[in-house]
Amino acid sequence: MTRKKVVSLGLICIISVIALISSQNATYAYDIGSGSQQKKDNDCGSHSSLLINNGFSAHLNMYYELLAEKYRPEYLDAWRDISKEQAVLKRKISEAMKSGKIMHGDVIEEEWLKKHEELQTLFVQAVEQRNEKALKKIIPKVFQQQKDLNKMYKKRLEIIN
């Protein structure tokens, strides 16, 4: 793949990520501690959509894969394993939500969400600045956080099984 194609794909992915982050309908960081049931019901739709939105996941996975390939090739196989596992776990979580075994908002821990938001802020800054040193440092952290998310998904699925 030529450098121009890699850069183009990267830009497309960045735009997709920014669009997702700015969207109110699809975001990881939703309010899981909301007080009213009506608020929880409104929020769960966006989370469910994210769990089953394979189109966006494909873009995001490719973006992370390209970044790993360029800045941290030693993490490429690890990322592929993490993303494959996450796809399976998200499908299982989504099915459990649809069947009522998991109540919406009971999957991702609030502390993970806070750390995710902080890390994503640093990540976006590194990408915007094209800071290679920062990207090399943050990519393993992003991947570890996704691995931690997989552990959280597994833990939640074990509870219902």
PDB file of N, CA and C in Angstrom, residues 75-124:
ATOM      1  N   TYR A  75       3.059  -4.182  17.723  1.00  0.00           N
ATOM      2  CA  TYR A  75       1.739  -4.330  18.354  1.00  0.00           C
ATOM      3  C   TYR A  75       0.653  -4.728  17.359  1.00  0.00           C
ATOM      4  N   LEU A  76       0.995  -4.876  16.109  1.00  0.00           N
ATOM      5  CA  LEU A  76       0.002  -5.145  15.071  1.00  0.00           C
ATOM      6  C   LEU A  76      -0.761  -6.446  15.312  1.00  0.00           C
ATOM      7  N   ASP A  77      -0.053  -7.528  15.581  1.00  0.00           N
ATOM      8  CA  ASP A  77      -0.728  -8.807  15.827  1.00  0.00           C
ATOM      9  C   ASP A  77      -1.578  -8.751  17.088  1.00  0.00           C
ATOM     10  N   ALA A  78      -1.068  -8.081  18.108  1.00  0.00           N
ATOM     11  CA  ALA A  78      -1.840  -7.942  19.351  1.00  0.00           C
ATOM     12  C   ALA A  78      -3.143  -7.195  19.079  1.00  0.00           C
ATOM     13  N   TRP A  79      -3.068  -6.109  18.281  1.00  0.00           N
ATOM     14  CA  TRP A  79      -4.281  -5.363  17.976  1.00  0.00           C
ATOM     15  C   TRP A  79      -5.281  -6.216  17.199  1.00  0.00           C
ATOM     16  N   ARG A  80      -4.787  -6.981  16.260  1.00  0.00           N
ATOM     17  CA  ARG A  80      -5.693  -7.836  15.484  1.00  0.00           C
ATOM     18  C   ARG A  80      -6.410  -8.832  16.393  1.00  0.00           C
ATOM     19  N   ASP A  81      -5.691  -9.404  17.351  1.00  0.00           N
ATOM     20  CA  ASP A  81      -6.303 -10.339  18.303  1.00  0.00           C
ATOM     21  C   ASP A  81      -7.337  -9.639  19.180  1.00  0.00           C
ATOM     22  N   ILE A  82      -6.980  -8.458  19.676  1.00  0.00           N
ATOM     23  CA  ILE A  82      -7.892  -7.690  20.537  1.00  0.00           C
ATOM     24  C   ILE A  82      -9.165  -7.348  19.781  1.00  0.00           C
ATOM     25  N   SER A  83      -9.032  -6.866  18.556  1.00  0.00           N
ATOM     26  CA  SER A  83     -10.215  -6.434  17.800  1.00  0.00           C
ATOM     27  C   SER A  83     -11.102  -7.608  17.394  1.00  0.00           C
ATOM     28  N   LYS A  84     -10.498  -8.744  17.056  1.00  0.00           N
ATOM     29  CA  LYS A  84     -11.306  -9.927  16.727  1.00  0.00           C
ATOM     30  C   LYS A  84     -12.093 -10.389  17.949  1.00  0.00           C
ATOM     31  N   GLU A  85     -11.412 -10.451  19.077  1.00  0.00           N
ATOM     32  CA  GLU A  85     -12.082 -10.863  20.310  1.00  0.00           C
ATOM     33  C   GLU A  85     -13.184  -9.883  20.668  1.00  0.00           C
ATOM     34  N   GLN A  86     -12.913  -8.589  20.510  1.00  0.00           N
ATOM     35  CA  GLN A  86     -13.903  -7.581  20.858  1.00  0.00           C
ATOM     36  C   GLN A  86     -15.158  -7.687  19.986  1.00  0.00           C
ATOM     37  N   ALA A  87     -14.982  -7.990  18.724  1.00  0.00           N
ATOM     38  CA  ALA A  87     -16.131  -8.136  17.835  1.00  0.00           C
ATOM     39  C   ALA A  87     -17.050  -9.255  18.320  1.00  0.00           C
ATOM     40  N   VAL A  88     -16.466 -10.365  18.724  1.00  0.00           N
ATOM     41  CA  VAL A  88     -17.250 -11.501  19.232  1.00  0.00           C
ATOM     42  C   VAL A  88     -17.951 -11.116  20.538  1.00  0.00           C
ATOM     43  N   LEU A  89     -17.216 -10.467  21.431  1.00  0.00           N
ATOM     44  CA  LEU A  89     -17.786 -10.093  22.721  1.00  0.00           C
ATOM     45  C   LEU A  89     -18.901  -9.061  22.567  1.00  0.00           C
ATOM     46  N   LYS A  90     -18.717  -8.095  21.674  1.00  0.00           N
ATOM     47  CA  LYS A  90     -19.753  -7.088  21.443  1.00  0.00           C
ATOM     48  C   LYS A  90     -21.031  -7.735  20.918  1.00  0.00           C
ATOM     49  N   ARG A  91     -20.857  -8.711  20.037  1.00  0.00           N
ATOM     50  CA  ARG A  91     -22.032  -9.409  19.497  1.00  0.00           C
ATOM     51  C   ARG A  91     -22.779 -10.127  20.624  1.00  0.00           C
ATOM     52  N   LYS A  92     -22.025 -10.789  21.517  1.00  0.00           N
ATOM     53  CA  LYS A  92     -22.649 -11.503  22.631  1.00  0.00           C
ATOM     54  C   LYS A  92     -23.328 -10.536  23.603  1.00  0.00           C
ATOM     55  N   ILE A  93     -22.681  -9.403  23.870  1.00  0.00           N
ATOM     56  CA  ILE A  93     -23.269  -8.388  24.756  1.00  0.00           C
ATOM     57  C   ILE A  93     -24.550  -7.849  24.139  1.00  0.00           C
ATOM     58  N   SER A  94     -24.503  -7.571  22.855  1.00  0.00           N
ATOM     59  CA  SER A  94     -25.675  -7.048  22.159  1.00  0.00           C
ATOM     60  C   SER A  94     -26.838  -8.038  22.230  1.00  0.00           C
ATOM     61  N   GLU A  95     -26.547  -9.314  22.013  1.00  0.00           N
ATOM     62  CA  GLU A  95     -27.587 -10.346  22.099  1.00  0.00           C
ATOM     63  C   GLU A  95     -28.158 -10.428  23.513  1.00  0.00           C
ATOM     64  N   ALA A  96     -27.292 -10.321  24.508  1.00  0.00           N
ATOM     65  CA  ALA A  96     -27.755 -10.370  25.903  1.00  0.00           C
ATOM     66  C   ALA A  96     -28.616  -9.157  26.234  1.00  0.00           C
ATOM     67  N   MET A  97     -28.287  -8.006  25.671  1.00  0.00           N
ATOM     68  CA  MET A  97     -29.105  -6.813  25.890  1.00  0.00           C
ATOM     69  C   MET A  97     -30.472  -6.969  25.235  1.00  0.00           C
ATOM     70  N   LYS A  98     -30.477  -7.494  24.020  1.00  0.00           N
ATOM     71  CA  LYS A  98     -31.738  -7.683  23.310  1.00  0.00           C
ATOM     72  C   LYS A  98     -32.654  -8.659  24.040  1.00  0.00           C
ATOM     73  N   SER A  99     -32.065  -9.676  24.641  1.00  0.00           N
ATOM     74  CA  SER A  99     -32.871 -10.678  25.330  1.00  0.00           C
ATOM     75  C   SER A  99     -33.224 -10.264  26.754  1.00  0.00           C
ATOM     76  N   GLY A 100     -32.669  -9.130  27.213  1.00  0.00           N
ATOM     77  CA  GLY A 100     -32.983  -8.635  28.551  1.00  0.00           C
ATOM     78  C   GLY A 100     -32.122  -9.223  29.656  1.00  0.00           C
ATOM     79  N   LYS A 101     -31.130 -10.029  29.296  1.00  0.00           N
ATOM     80  CA  LYS A 101     -30.245 -10.606  30.311  1.00  0.00           C
ATOM     81  C   LYS A 101     -29.317  -9.553  30.908  1.00  0.00           C
ATOM     82  N   ILE A 102     -29.002  -8.552  30.127  1.00  0.00           N
ATOM     83  CA  ILE A 102     -28.193  -7.427  30.603  1.00  0.00           C
ATOM     84  C   ILE A 102     -29.025  -6.176  30.427  1.00  0.00           C
ATOM     85  N   MET A 103     -29.115  -5.407  31.501  1.00  0.00           N
ATOM     86  CA  MET A 103     -29.810  -4.127  31.412  1.00  0.00           C
ATOM     87  C   MET A 103     -28.867  -3.124  30.775  1.00  0.00           C
ATOM     88  N   HIS A 104     -29.408  -2.257  29.956  1.00  0.00           N
ATOM     89  CA  HIS A 104     -28.598  -1.256  29.269  1.00  0.00           C
ATOM     90  C   HIS A 104     -27.886  -0.384  30.295  1.00  0.00           C
ATOM     91  N   GLY A 105     -26.626  -0.137  30.052  1.00  0.00           N
ATOM     92  CA  GLY A 105     -25.831   0.693  30.950  1.00  0.00           C
ATOM     93  C   GLY A 105     -25.101  -0.105  31.997  1.00  0.00           C
ATOM     94  N   ASP A 106     -25.271  -1.422  32.015  1.00  0.00           N
ATOM     95  CA  ASP A 106     -24.637  -2.257  33.030  1.00  0.00           C
ATOM     96  C   ASP A 106     -23.395  -2.981  32.508  1.00  0.00           C
ATOM     97  N   VAL A 107     -22.758  -2.482  31.487  1.00  0.00           N
ATOM     98  CA  VAL A 107     -21.663  -3.214  30.864  1.00  0.00           C
ATOM     99  C   VAL A 107     -20.314  -2.555  31.144  1.00  0.00           C
ATOM    100  N   ILE A 108     -20.197  -1.286  30.843  1.00  0.00           N
ATOM    101  CA  ILE A 108     -18.916  -0.597  30.950  1.00  0.00           C
ATOM    102  C   ILE A 108     -18.859   0.181  32.261  1.00  0.00           C
ATOM    103  N   GLU A 109     -17.795  -0.065  33.006  1.00  0.00           N
ATOM    104  CA  GLU A 109     -17.630   0.585  34.304  1.00  0.00           C
ATOM    105  C   GLU A 109     -17.300   2.060  34.130  1.00  0.00           C
ATOM    106  N   GLU A 110     -17.796   2.862  35.050  1.00  0.00           N
ATOM    107  CA  GLU A 110     -17.616   4.306  34.974  1.00  0.00           C
ATOM    108  C   GLU A 110     -16.135   4.697  35.010  1.00  0.00           C
ATOM    109  N   GLU A 111     -15.333   4.004  35.792  1.00  0.00           N
ATOM    110  CA  GLU A 111     -13.910   4.330  35.858  1.00  0.00           C
ATOM    111  C   GLU A 111     -13.237   4.105  34.501  1.00  0.00           C
ATOM    112  N   TRP A 112     -13.604   3.035  33.816  1.00  0.00           N
ATOM    113  CA  TRP A 112     -13.042   2.790  32.487  1.00  0.00           C
ATOM    114  C   TRP A 112     -13.422   3.931  31.554  1.00  0.00           C
ATOM    115  N   LEU A 113     -14.667   4.376  31.637  1.00  0.00           N
ATOM    116  CA  LEU A 113     -15.126   5.460  30.774  1.00  0.00           C
ATOM    117  C   LEU A 113     -14.319   6.735  30.998  1.00  0.00           C
ATOM    118  N   LYS A 114     -14.044   7.041  32.259  1.00  0.00           N
ATOM    119  CA  LYS A 114     -13.251   8.240  32.572  1.00  0.00           C
ATOM    120  C   LYS A 114     -11.843   8.117  32.001  1.00  0.00           C
ATOM    121  N   LYS A 115     -11.218   6.960  32.194  1.00  0.00           N
ATOM    122  CA  LYS A 115      -9.869   6.739  31.663  1.00  0.00           C
ATOM    123  C   LYS A 115      -9.880   6.770  30.140  1.00  0.00           C
ATOM    124  N   HIS A 116     -10.933   6.219  29.555  1.00  0.00           N
ATOM    125  CA  HIS A 116     -11.068   6.211  28.100  1.00  0.00           C
ATOM    126  C   HIS A 116     -11.140   7.639  27.564  1.00  0.00           C
ATOM    127  N   GLU A 117     -11.936   8.459  28.209  1.00  0.00           N
ATOM    128  CA  GLU A 117     -12.080   9.842  27.770  1.00  0.00           C
ATOM    129  C   GLU A 117     -10.739  10.585  27.862  1.00  0.00           C
ATOM    130  N   GLU A 118     -10.025  10.394  28.957  1.00  0.00           N
ATOM    131  CA  GLU A 118      -8.723  11.035  29.126  1.00  0.00           C
ATOM    132  C   GLU A 118      -7.732  10.571  28.053  1.00  0.00           C
ATOM    133  N   LEU A 119      -7.680   9.272  27.851  1.00  0.00           N
ATOM    134  CA  LEU A 119      -6.748   8.720  26.871  1.00  0.00           C
ATOM    135  C   LEU A 119      -7.104   9.166  25.456  1.00  0.00           C
ATOM    136  N   GLN A 120      -8.385   9.205  25.134  1.00  0.00           N
ATOM    137  CA  GLN A 120      -8.805   9.623  23.805  1.00  0.00           C
ATOM    138  C   GLN A 120      -8.474  11.089  23.556  1.00  0.00           C
ATOM    139  N   THR A 121      -8.541  11.908  24.594  1.00  0.00           N
ATOM    140  CA  THR A 121      -8.162  13.313  24.456  1.00  0.00           C
ATOM    141  C   THR A 121      -6.687  13.420  24.081  1.00  0.00           C
ATOM    142  N   LEU A 122      -5.842  12.669  24.782  1.00  0.00           N
ATOM    143  CA  LEU A 122      -4.407  12.661  24.471  1.00  0.00           C
ATOM    144  C   LEU A 122      -4.144  12.095  23.081  1.00  0.00           C
ATOM    145  N   PHE A 123      -4.878  11.054  22.747  1.00  0.00           N
ATOM    146  CA  PHE A 123      -4.723  10.399  21.451  1.00  0.00           C
ATOM    147  C   PHE A 123      -5.076  11.351  20.320  1.00  0.00           C
ATOM    148  N   VAL A 124      -6.208  12.033  20.443  1.00  0.00           N
ATOM    149  CA  VAL A 124      -6.647  12.972  19.409  1.00  0.00           C
ATOM    150  C   VAL A 124      -5.626  14.107  19.262  1.00  0.00           C
TER     151      VAL A 124
END
